[in-house]
CSV table of C-alpha atoms in Angstrom, one decimal:
chain,number,residue,atom,x,y,z
G,1,UNK,CA,-0.1,-0.1,0.0
G,2,UNK,CA,1.5,3.4,-1.0
G,3,UNK,CA,2.4,6.2,1.9
G,4,UNK,CA,1.1,9.2,1.4
G,5,UNK,CA,3.9,11.4,2.8
G,6,UNK,CA,7.5,10.5,3.7
G,7,UNK,CA,8.9,13.5,5.8
G,8,UNK,CA,12.8,13.6,5.7
G,9,UNK,CA,15.0,15.1,8.7
G,10,UNK,CA,18.2,16.2,9.0
G,11,UNK,CA,18.8,17.4,13.0
G,12,UNK,CA,16.9,15.6,15.7
G,13,UNK,CA,16.4,18.5,18.5
G,14,UNK,CA,15.8,21.2,15.4
G,15,UNK,CA,13.2,19.4,13.5
G,16,UNK,CA,11.7,16.1,15.0
G,17,UNK,CA,9.1,17.5,17.5
G,18,UNK,CA,7.9,19.8,14.8
G,19,UNK,CA,7.0,17.1,12.3
G,20,UNK,CA,5.9,15.1,14.6
G,21,UNK,CA,3.1,17.5,15.5
G,22,UNK,CA,2.6,17.9,11.4
G,23,UNK,CA,2.5,14.0,11.1
G,24,UNK,CA,-0.1,13.7,13.7
G,25,UNK,CA,-2.4,16.8,12.4
G,26,UNK,CA,-2.0,14.4,9.0
G,27,UNK,CA,-2.9,11.2,10.6
G,28,UNK,CA,-6.2,13.2,12.1
G,29,UNK,CA,-6.8,14.0,8.5
G,30,UNK,CA,-6.6,10.3,7.6
G,31,UNK,CA,-3.0,10.6,5.7
G,32,UNK,CA,-0.1,7.8,6.4
G,33,UNK,CA,3.5,9.5,7.2
G,34,UNK,CA,6.2,7.9,8.1
G,35,UNK,CA,9.7,10.0,9.1
G,36,UNK,CA,13.3,9.3,7.8
G,37,UNK,CA,16.4,10.6,8.9
G,38,UNK,CA,18.6,11.9,5.7
G,39,UNK,CA,21.7,9.6,6.5
G,40,UNK,CA,19.3,6.5,7.0
G,41,UNK,CA,19.6,3.2,5.0
G,42,UNK,CA,18.1,3.5,1.7
G,43,UNK,CA,14.9,1.1,1.4
G,44,UNK,CA,13.3,-0.7,-1.2
G,45,UNK,CA,9.9,-0.5,-0.4
G,46,UNK,CA,9.7,3.3,-0.9
G,47,UNK,CA,11.0,2.6,-4.5
G,48,UNK,CA,8.4,0.2,-4.9
G,49,UNK,CA,5.4,-0.8,-3.0
G,50,UNK,CA,5.2,2.1,-0.2
G,51,UNK,CA,6.4,4.7,-2.6
G,52,UNK,CA,5.3,8.0,-0.8
G,53,UNK,CA,2.7,10.6,-2.9
G,54,UNK,CA,4.6,13.7,-1.3
G,55,UNK,CA,8.6,14.2,-0.6
G,56,UNK,CA,8.9,16.1,2.4
G,57,UNK,CA,12.2,17.1,2.8
G,58,UNK,CA,14.4,19.2,5.2
G,59,UNK,CA,16.6,21.4,2.6
G,60,UNK,CA,16.1,21.4,-1.0
G,61,UNK,CA,18.7,24.2,-2.7
G,62,UNK,CA,19.6,22.6,-5.8
G,63,UNK,CA,19.6,19.4,-8.5
G,64,UNK,CA,22.3,17.6,-6.6
G,65,UNK,CA,19.6,18.0,-3.7
G,66,UNK,CA,16.6,17.0,-5.5
G,67,UNK,CA,18.7,13.8,-6.6
G,68,UNK,CA,20.1,12.8,-2.9
G,69,UNK,CA,17.1,13.6,-1.1
G,70,UNK,CA,14.7,12.2,-3.7
G,71,UNK,CA,15.8,10.2,-6.5
G,72,UNK,CA,17.9,8.2,-4.1
G,73,UNK,CA,15.4,7.9,-1.4
G,74,UNK,CA,12.1,7.0,-3.4
G,75,UNK,CA,13.1,7.8,-7.3
G,76,UNK,CA,11.3,9.9,-9.3
G,77,UNK,CA,8.6,12.3,-7.6
G,78,UNK,CA,6.9,15.4,-8.8
G,79,UNK,CA,5.4,16.6,-5.5
G,80,UNK,CA,8.3,18.0,-3.5
G,81,UNK,CA,7.5,20.4,-0.5
G,82,UNK,CA,10.8,21.5,1.2
G,83,UNK,CA,10.3,22.5,5.0
G,84,UNK,CA,13.2,24.9,3.9
G,85,UNK,CA,14.6,24.8,8.1
G,86,UNK,CA,17.4,27.1,7.0
G,87,UNK,CA,15.5,30.8,6.6
G,88,UNK,CA,17.5,32.8,8.4
G,89,UNK,CA,20.1,34.6,6.4
G,90,UNK,CA,22.7,36.9,6.2
G,91,UNK,CA,22.1,40.2,3.7
G,92,UNK,CA,25.2,38.9,1.9
G,93,UNK,CA,23.5,35.3,1.8
G,94,UNK,CA,20.3,36.5,0.9
G,95,UNK,CA,21.7,37.5,-2.4
G,96,UNK,CA,23.8,33.9,-3.2
G,97,UNK,CA,22.3,31.7,-5.7
G,98,UNK,CA,22.7,29.1,-3.2
G,99,UNK,CA,20.6,30.0,-0.7
G,100,UNK,CA,17.6,31.4,-3.3
G,101,UNK,CA,17.4,27.9,-5.3
G,102,UNK,CA,19.0,26.5,-8.2
G,103,UNK,CA,17.5,24.5,-10.9
G,104,UNK,CA,15.1,22.4,-10.5
G,105,UNK,CA,14.5,23.3,-6.8
G,106,UNK,CA,12.9,26.5,-8.2
G,107,UNK,CA,10.2,24.0,-9.1
G,108,UNK,CA,9.8,22.3,-5.5
G,109,UNK,CA,7.9,23.9,-3.2
G,110,UNK,CA,9.9,25.6,-1.2
G,111,UNK,CA,7.7,26.9,2.3
G,112,UNK,CA,8.7,30.5,3.7
G,113,UNK,CA,8.0,31.2,7.4
G,114,UNK,CA,7.4,34.7,6.4
G,115,UNK,CA,6.5,37.0,3.7
G,116,UNK,CA,10.2,38.8,3.7
G,117,UNK,CA,11.6,35.5,2.6
G,118,UNK,CA,8.8,34.7,-0.1
G,119,UNK,CA,9.6,38.0,-1.6
G,120,UNK,CA,13.0,37.8,-1.8
G,121,UNK,CA,12.5,34.1,-3.5
G,122,UNK,CA,10.1,35.6,-6.2
G,123,UNK,CA,12.9,38.6,-6.7
G,124,UNK,CA,15.2,35.5,-7.4
G,125,UNK,CA,12.8,34.0,-9.9
G,126,UNK,CA,10.9,31.6,-8.0
G,127,UNK,CA,7.2,31.4,-8.6
G,128,UNK,CA,4.5,32.6,-5.7
G,129,UNK,CA,2.8,29.4,-6.5
G,130,UNK,CA,6.0,27.3,-5.6
G,131,UNK,CA,6.9,29.4,-2.3
G,132,UNK,CA,3.8,30.0,0.0
G,133,UNK,CA,4.1,31.9,3.3
G,134,UNK,CA,3.0,29.1,6.0
G,135,UNK,CA,4.5,30.6,9.2
G,136,UNK,CA,7.2,28.2,11.4
G,137,UNK,CA,5.6,25.1,13.0
G,138,UNK,CA,8.0,25.1,15.6
G,139,UNK,CA,6.9,28.4,16.9
G,140,UNK,CA,3.3,26.7,17.2
G,141,UNK,CA,4.1,25.1,20.5
G,142,UNK,CA,4.5,28.6,22.1
G,143,UNK,CA,0.9,29.6,21.2
G,144,UNK,CA,-1.5,29.6,24.2
G,145,UNK,CA,-3.2,26.7,22.4
G,146,UNK,CA,-0.3,24.8,23.8
G,147,UNK,CA,-0.2,26.2,27.2
G,148,UNK,CA,0.8,23.3,29.2
G,149,UNK,CA,3.2,21.3,26.4
G,150,UNK,CA,6.4,22.2,28.6
G,151,UNK,CA,7.7,20.9,31.9
G,152,UNK,CA,7.8,23.8,34.6
G,153,UNK,CA,11.0,24.8,35.7
G,154,UNK,CA,10.9,22.7,38.5
G,155,UNK,CA,10.7,19.4,36.9
G,156,UNK,CA,13.3,20.2,34.1
G,157,UNK,CA,15.8,20.9,36.5
G,158,UNK,CA,15.4,18.1,38.5
G,159,UNK,CA,15.6,15.9,35.7
G,160,UNK,CA,19.1,17.4,35.1
G,161,UNK,CA,20.4,17.7,38.0
G,162,UNK,CA,19.8,21.7,38.7
G,163,UNK,CA,18.4,23.3,41.5
G,164,UNK,CA,15.1,24.9,41.0
G,165,UNK,CA,15.5,27.6,43.8
G,166,UNK,CA,18.7,28.9,41.9
G,167,UNK,CA,18.5,31.3,39.2
G,168,UNK,CA,18.6,29.6,35.9
G,169,UNK,CA,20.6,31.2,32.9
G,170,UNK,CA,20.2,30.2,29.7
G,171,UNK,CA,22.9,30.6,26.9
G,172,UNK,CA,22.0,29.6,23.7
G,173,UNK,CA,25.0,28.6,21.3
G,174,UNK,CA,25.7,28.6,17.7
G,175,UNK,CA,29.2,28.3,17.4
G,176,UNK,CA,28.8,25.5,15.3
G,177,UNK,CA,32.0,26.5,13.2
G,178,UNK,CA,34.4,26.9,16.1
G,179,UNK,CA,34.3,22.7,16.3
G,180,UNK,CA,35.0,22.0,12.7
G,181,UNK,CA,38.4,21.5,11.6
G,182,UNK,CA,40.2,23.5,8.8
G,183,UNK,CA,39.3,20.8,6.1
G,184,UNK,CA,35.6,20.8,6.8
G,185,UNK,CA,35.6,24.3,6.8
G,186,UNK,CA,37.4,24.4,3.7
G,187,UNK,CA,34.8,21.4,2.2
G,188,UNK,CA,31.8,23.4,3.3
G,189,UNK,CA,33.3,26.3,1.5
G,190,UNK,CA,33.6,24.6,-1.9
G,191,UNK,CA,30.2,23.3,-1.6
G,192,UNK,CA,28.4,26.1,-0.8
G,193,UNK,CA,30.6,28.2,-3.0
G,194,UNK,CA,31.5,30.8,-0.2
G,195,UNK,CA,34.7,31.2,2.1
G,196,UNK,CA,33.7,30.3,5.6
G,197,UNK,CA,37.3,30.5,6.9
G,198,UNK,CA,37.0,34.0,8.4
G,199,UNK,CA,33.5,33.4,10.0
G,200,UNK,CA,35.0,30.0,11.4
G,201,UNK,CA,37.7,32.2,12.9
G,202,UNK,CA,35.0,34.7,14.3
G,203,UNK,CA,32.9,31.6,15.7
G,204,UNK,CA,36.0,30.8,17.8
G,205,UNK,CA,37.0,34.0,19.0
G,206,UNK,CA,33.6,34.8,20.0
G,207,UNK,CA,33.1,31.0,22.0
G,208,UNK,CA,36.4,31.8,23.8
G,209,UNK,CA,35.7,35.2,24.7
G,210,UNK,CA,32.0,34.5,25.7
G,211,UNK,CA,33.2,31.4,27.8
G,212,UNK,CA,35.6,33.8,29.5
G,213,UNK,CA,33.3,35.9,30.5
G,214,UNK,CA,30.9,32.8,32.0
G,215,UNK,CA,33.9,32.1,33.8
G,216,UNK,CA,34.6,35.4,35.6
G,217,UNK,CA,30.9,35.7,36.6
G,218,UNK,CA,30.0,32.2,37.8
G,219,UNK,CA,33.0,32.2,39.5
G,220,UNK,CA,31.8,35.8,41.5
G,221,UNK,CA,28.3,34.2,41.6
G,222,UNK,CA,28.3,30.6,42.6
G,223,UNK,CA,24.4,31.2,43.3
G,224,UNK,CA,23.6,31.4,39.7
G,225,UNK,CA,23.6,28.7,37.5
G,226,UNK,CA,24.2,28.7,33.6
G,227,UNK,CA,22.8,26.3,30.8
G,228,UNK,CA,25.0,26.3,28.3
G,229,UNK,CA,22.4,24.8,25.0
G,230,UNK,CA,24.8,23.6,22.2
G,231,UNK,CA,23.8,24.1,18.6
G,232,UNK,CA,22.7,20.9,16.7
G,233,UNK,CA,25.9,21.4,14.3
G,234,UNK,CA,27.9,22.2,17.3
G,235,UNK,CA,30.3,19.4,18.8
G,236,UNK,CA,31.4,18.9,22.3
G,237,UNK,CA,34.8,20.5,23.0
G,238,UNK,CA,37.4,20.8,25.4
G,239,UNK,CA,36.5,24.6,26.3
G,240,UNK,CA,33.3,23.4,27.7
G,241,UNK,CA,34.5,20.3,29.3
G,242,UNK,CA,37.2,22.3,31.3
G,243,UNK,CA,34.8,25.1,32.2
G,244,UNK,CA,32.3,22.6,33.3
G,245,UNK,CA,35.0,20.7,35.4
G,246,UNK,CA,35.9,24.3,36.6
G,247,UNK,CA,32.8,25.9,37.5
G,248,UNK,CA,30.3,23.4,38.7
G,249,UNK,CA,27.5,26.0,37.9
G,250,UNK,CA,28.2,25.4,34.3
G,251,UNK,CA,26.0,23.1,32.8
G,252,UNK,CA,26.2,22.2,29.2
G,253,UNK,CA,22.9,20.2,28.1
G,254,UNK,CA,21.9,19.3,24.9
G,255,UNK,CA,18.7,17.3,25.6
G,256,UNK,CA,15.1,18.7,25.6
G,257,UNK,CA,14.5,21.7,23.0
G,258,UNK,CA,15.6,24.9,23.2
G,259,UNK,CA,12.1,26.1,23.2
G,260,UNK,CA,11.8,24.0,26.6
G,261,UNK,CA,14.7,25.7,27.9
G,262,UNK,CA,13.9,29.1,27.1
G,263,UNK,CA,10.4,28.6,28.8
G,264,UNK,CA,12.4,27.4,31.8
G,265,UNK,CA,15.0,29.9,31.8
G,266,UNK,CA,15.0,33.2,34.2
G,267,UNK,CA,17.7,35.0,31.9
G,268,UNK,CA,18.2,34.2,28.3
G,269,UNK,CA,21.3,35.2,26.1
G,270,UNK,CA,21.9,34.7,22.9
G,271,UNK,CA,24.9,35.0,20.0
G,272,UNK,CA,23.4,34.7,16.5
G,273,UNK,CA,20.6,31.5,16.7
G,274,UNK,CA,17.2,32.3,15.0
G,275,UNK,CA,15.9,30.7,18.1
G,276,UNK,CA,16.0,34.2,19.3
G,277,UNK,CA,12.3,34.1,17.2
G,278,UNK,CA,11.4,31.8,19.8
G,279,UNK,CA,12.1,33.9,22.7
G,280,UNK,CA,9.9,36.5,21.4
G,281,UNK,CA,7.1,34.3,20.8
G,282,UNK,CA,7.5,33.2,24.4
G,283,UNK,CA,7.2,36.6,25.2
G,284,UNK,CA,10.2,36.4,27.5
G,285,UNK,CA,13.2,38.5,26.6
G,286,UNK,CA,17.2,38.0,26.1
G,287,UNK,CA,20.7,39.9,26.1
G,288,UNK,CA,22.5,39.4,22.8
G,289,UNK,CA,26.3,38.7,23.5
G,290,UNK,CA,29.1,39.9,20.6
G,291,UNK,CA,32.4,39.8,22.1
G,292,UNK,CA,33.6,40.6,18.7
G,293,UNK,CA,31.7,42.1,15.5
G,294,UNK,CA,30.1,39.1,13.4
G,295,UNK,CA,31.0,39.6,9.2
G,296,UNK,CA,27.9,41.1,8.1
G,297,UNK,CA,27.6,38.4,5.0
G,298,UNK,CA,27.3,35.8,7.9
G,299,UNK,CA,25.4,37.7,10.6
G,300,UNK,CA,21.0,36.9,10.1
G,301,UNK,CA,19.4,39.7,8.7
G,302,UNK,CA,17.0,39.9,11.5
G,303,UNK,CA,19.9,40.9,13.7
G,304,UNK,CA,20.3,44.1,11.7
G,305,UNK,CA,19.8,47.0,13.8
G,306,UNK,CA,20.0,45.0,17.0
G,307,UNK,CA,21.2,45.8,20.5
G,308,UNK,CA,24.4,44.1,21.7
G,309,UNK,CA,26.4,43.1,24.7
G,310,UNK,CA,29.8,43.5,23.9
G,311,UNK,CA,31.9,43.6,26.6
G,312,UNK,CA,32.3,41.8,30.2
G,313,UNK,CA,31.3,44.6,32.6
G,314,UNK,CA,27.7,45.3,30.5
G,315,UNK,CA,27.4,41.2,30.2
G,316,UNK,CA,27.4,41.1,34.1
G,317,UNK,CA,25.5,44.2,34.5
G,318,UNK,CA,22.7,42.7,32.4
G,319,UNK,CA,23.2,39.5,34.2
G,320,UNK,CA,22.5,41.0,37.2
G,321,UNK,CA,19.4,43.1,36.3
G,322,UNK,CA,16.3,42.2,35.4
G,323,UNK,CA,14.9,41.8,32.0
G,324,UNK,CA,12.9,45.2,31.9
G,325,UNK,CA,14.7,46.6,28.9
G,326,UNK,CA,12.9,46.5,25.4
G,327,UNK,CA,13.2,43.0,23.0
G,328,UNK,CA,16.7,43.7,21.2
G,329,UNK,CA,15.0,43.5,18.1
G,330,UNK,CA,12.1,45.3,16.5
G,331,UNK,CA,8.5,43.7,16.1
G,332,UNK,CA,8.0,44.3,12.7
G,333,UNK,CA,11.4,42.7,11.7
G,334,UNK,CA,10.8,39.7,13.5
G,335,UNK,CA,7.1,39.2,12.2
G,336,UNK,CA,8.1,40.1,8.7
G,337,UNK,CA,10.3,36.7,8.6
G,338,UNK,CA,8.0,34.6,11.1
G,339,UNK,CA,4.6,35.0,10.1
G,340,UNK,CA,1.7,35.5,12.9
G,341,UNK,CA,-1.8,34.2,11.9
G,342,UNK,CA,-4.6,32.9,13.8
G,343,UNK,CA,-4.1,29.9,12.5
G,344,UNK,CA,-1.4,27.7,13.8
G,345,UNK,CA,1.4,27.5,11.5
G,346,UNK,CA,1.0,23.6,11.8
G,347,UNK,CA,-2.7,23.4,10.3
G,348,UNK,CA,-1.5,26.1,7.5
G,349,UNK,CA,1.3,23.5,6.4
G,350,UNK,CA,-0.8,20.6,6.6
G,351,UNK,CA,-3.5,22.5,4.7
G,352,UNK,CA,-0.8,23.1,2.0
G,353,UNK,CA,0.4,19.3,2.2
G,354,UNK,CA,-3.1,18.0,1.7
G,355,UNK,CA,-3.7,20.3,-1.6
G,356,UNK,CA,-0.1,19.3,-3.3
G,357,UNK,CA,-1.4,15.8,-2.1
G,358,UNK,CA,-4.7,16.1,-3.7
G,359,UNK,CA,-3.7,18.1,-6.9
G,360,UNK,CA,-1.8,17.8,-9.9
G,361,UNK,CA,1.7,18.6,-9.4
G,362,UNK,CA,2.3,22.4,-9.2
G,363,UNK,CA,5.6,22.1,-11.3
G,364,UNK,CA,7.9,19.3,-12.8
G,365,UNK,CA,11.4,18.9,-10.5
G,366,UNK,CA,12.4,16.1,-12.7
G,367,UNK,CA,12.1,17.8,-15.8
G,368,UNK,CA,14.7,18.3,-18.2
G,369,UNK,CA,18.0,19.4,-18.6
G,370,UNK,CA,18.2,17.5,-15.0
G,371,UNK,CA,19.5,14.1,-15.2
G,372,UNK,CA,19.1,11.9,-12.1
G,373,UNK,CA,21.3,9.3,-11.1
G,374,UNK,CA,21.5,6.5,-8.5
G,375,UNK,CA,24.6,7.2,-6.1
G,376,UNK,CA,25.6,3.6,-5.6
G,377,UNK,CA,28.7,4.4,-3.8
G,378,UNK,CA,26.8,6.2,-1.1
G,379,UNK,CA,24.1,3.6,-0.8
G,380,UNK,CA,26.8,1.1,0.2
G,381,UNK,CA,28.5,2.9,2.4
G,382,UNK,CA,25.4,4.0,4.3
G,383,UNK,CA,25.0,0.4,4.7
G,384,UNK,CA,28.7,0.3,5.9
G,385,UNK,CA,28.6,2.7,8.3
G,386,UNK,CA,25.0,1.7,9.7
G,387,UNK,CA,26.4,-1.8,10.2
G,388,UNK,CA,29.6,-0.5,12.3
G,389,UNK,CA,26.5,1.5,14.4
G,390,UNK,CA,24.9,-1.5,14.9
G,391,UNK,CA,28.0,-3.7,16.3
G,392,UNK,CA,29.2,-0.2,18.0
G,393,UNK,CA,32.4,0.0,15.9
G,394,UNK,CA,33.8,3.5,15.9
G,395,UNK,CA,35.7,3.8,12.7
G,396,UNK,CA,38.1,6.2,13.6
G,397,UNK,CA,39.9,3.2,15.1
G,398,UNK,CA,41.1,2.4,11.7
G,399,UNK,CA,42.7,5.5,11.0
G,400,UNK,CA,46.1,4.4,11.0
G,401,UNK,CA,45.3,1.8,8.3
G,402,UNK,CA,42.9,3.8,6.5
G,403,UNK,CA,43.2,7.5,7.3
G,404,UNK,CA,41.0,8.8,4.4
G,405,UNK,CA,37.9,6.2,4.9
G,406,UNK,CA,38.6,6.5,8.7
G,407,UNK,CA,38.2,10.3,8.3
G,408,UNK,CA,34.9,10.3,6.2
G,409,UNK,CA,33.3,7.1,8.0
G,410,UNK,CA,33.8,9.2,11.2
G,411,UNK,CA,32.0,11.9,10.0
G,412,UNK,CA,28.9,10.2,9.0
G,413,UNK,CA,29.1,7.7,12.2
G,414,UNK,CA,29.0,11.0,13.9
G,415,UNK,CA,26.0,12.4,11.9
G,416,UNK,CA,23.9,9.1,12.5
G,417,UNK,CA,24.6,9.2,16.6
G,418,UNK,CA,23.7,12.9,16.8
G,419,UNK,CA,20.4,12.0,14.7
G,420,UNK,CA,19.3,9.3,16.6
G,421,UNK,CA,15.8,9.4,18.4
G,422,UNK,CA,15.0,6.6,20.4
G,423,UNK,CA,11.4,4.5,20.4
G,424,UNK,CA,10.6,5.5,23.8
G,425,UNK,CA,10.9,9.1,22.9
G,426,UNK,CA,9.4,9.4,19.9
G,427,UNK,CA,6.4,7.3,21.8
G,428,UNK,CA,6.6,10.0,24.6
G,429,UNK,CA,6.7,12.8,22.1
G,430,UNK,CA,3.8,11.5,20.2
G,431,UNK,CA,1.4,11.1,23.4
G,432,UNK,CA,2.4,14.5,24.9
G,433,UNK,CA,1.1,16.2,21.3
G,434,UNK,CA,-1.9,14.2,20.8
G,435,UNK,CA,-3.3,15.8,23.8
G,436,UNK,CA,-2.8,19.2,22.0
G,437,UNK,CA,-4.2,17.9,18.7
G,438,UNK,CA,-7.9,17.1,18.8
């Protein structure tokens, strides 16, 4: 029996909860939906008897994306909807071909969180029918209809060994490039056509300075506890481990969603994460920490004209004071990129998916000159790495005898580990969401 929707995701913490909400709404409407991670093994059933009617992707920038995410997972399909998880760009990136979609990616349905993104895509050659505004599904959990969805500060603190009676400070990190090797930065630069070398350096400097601020402040304020929330693309680092050992009131935590921590936190600090919009939708406040300037070509446009904290003294003063200052980003800017509507975004997104499902294809993503091809090497490599995962064999152990293979396999192995979500966690999230989807 054919599948109605197959949803692909990349980052578990960033995406999984939202797509489970979307899946629950589709199920309520009578549709079958399955969820797969981008690096999961390819399965024959999705090419044959269980071939989905609609492929819902996490990203889809060009023909290579269509080939990798669609053709190599389910074969040809002209009903492709991209959830488009990376919409907060810099001014330079907003003008770059990569982020405005190339080739037949313009023929896919590229969903937009707000009017400003839709306007940008239309200005770069997309048809309005292929870039509808749906709002951002992840913001729905912060709506009044979802009151009671998140744990209280007391519950969250108990789960993580924190003291609910102490002030809880949250830092939302985005230092993904700080943990990348020079080789990984070069590879990303080649793939995207942009040089990320300088930005990676800014990541490292900003991270070091910020951790120095935390070290000084937490040393002087043992009664305060600070949770450092890693970005999904950020690996653990020696600097974080050392600070956690030095300051018992510094905690590096990756579990639970960033929204959960935002709801529970007494005070919030941020660098350049788009989670600042979630802080806004949660009707809370925050301070933006910028020890050094961020190159405009990488700074999200949503931060343009924002108020920054640029030195330790101002950070310490902000940490000591109540958050009674205006939000650091203007309302019209945030709501231009994150559309607010009386109808929740997951309902609007489900309406779109249902429309795509029922109607003839809006366009032809597989039309010439695009020539899809099956990547047999990647197919076999994924099987090999998943076998290693099943037997708990880290390919890094092969670095002496096969350094090239070991490096590549270790990177994929690491991403697979990070993207895992247990059946128990899925069941727990589904039961939690079911209480709010009637």
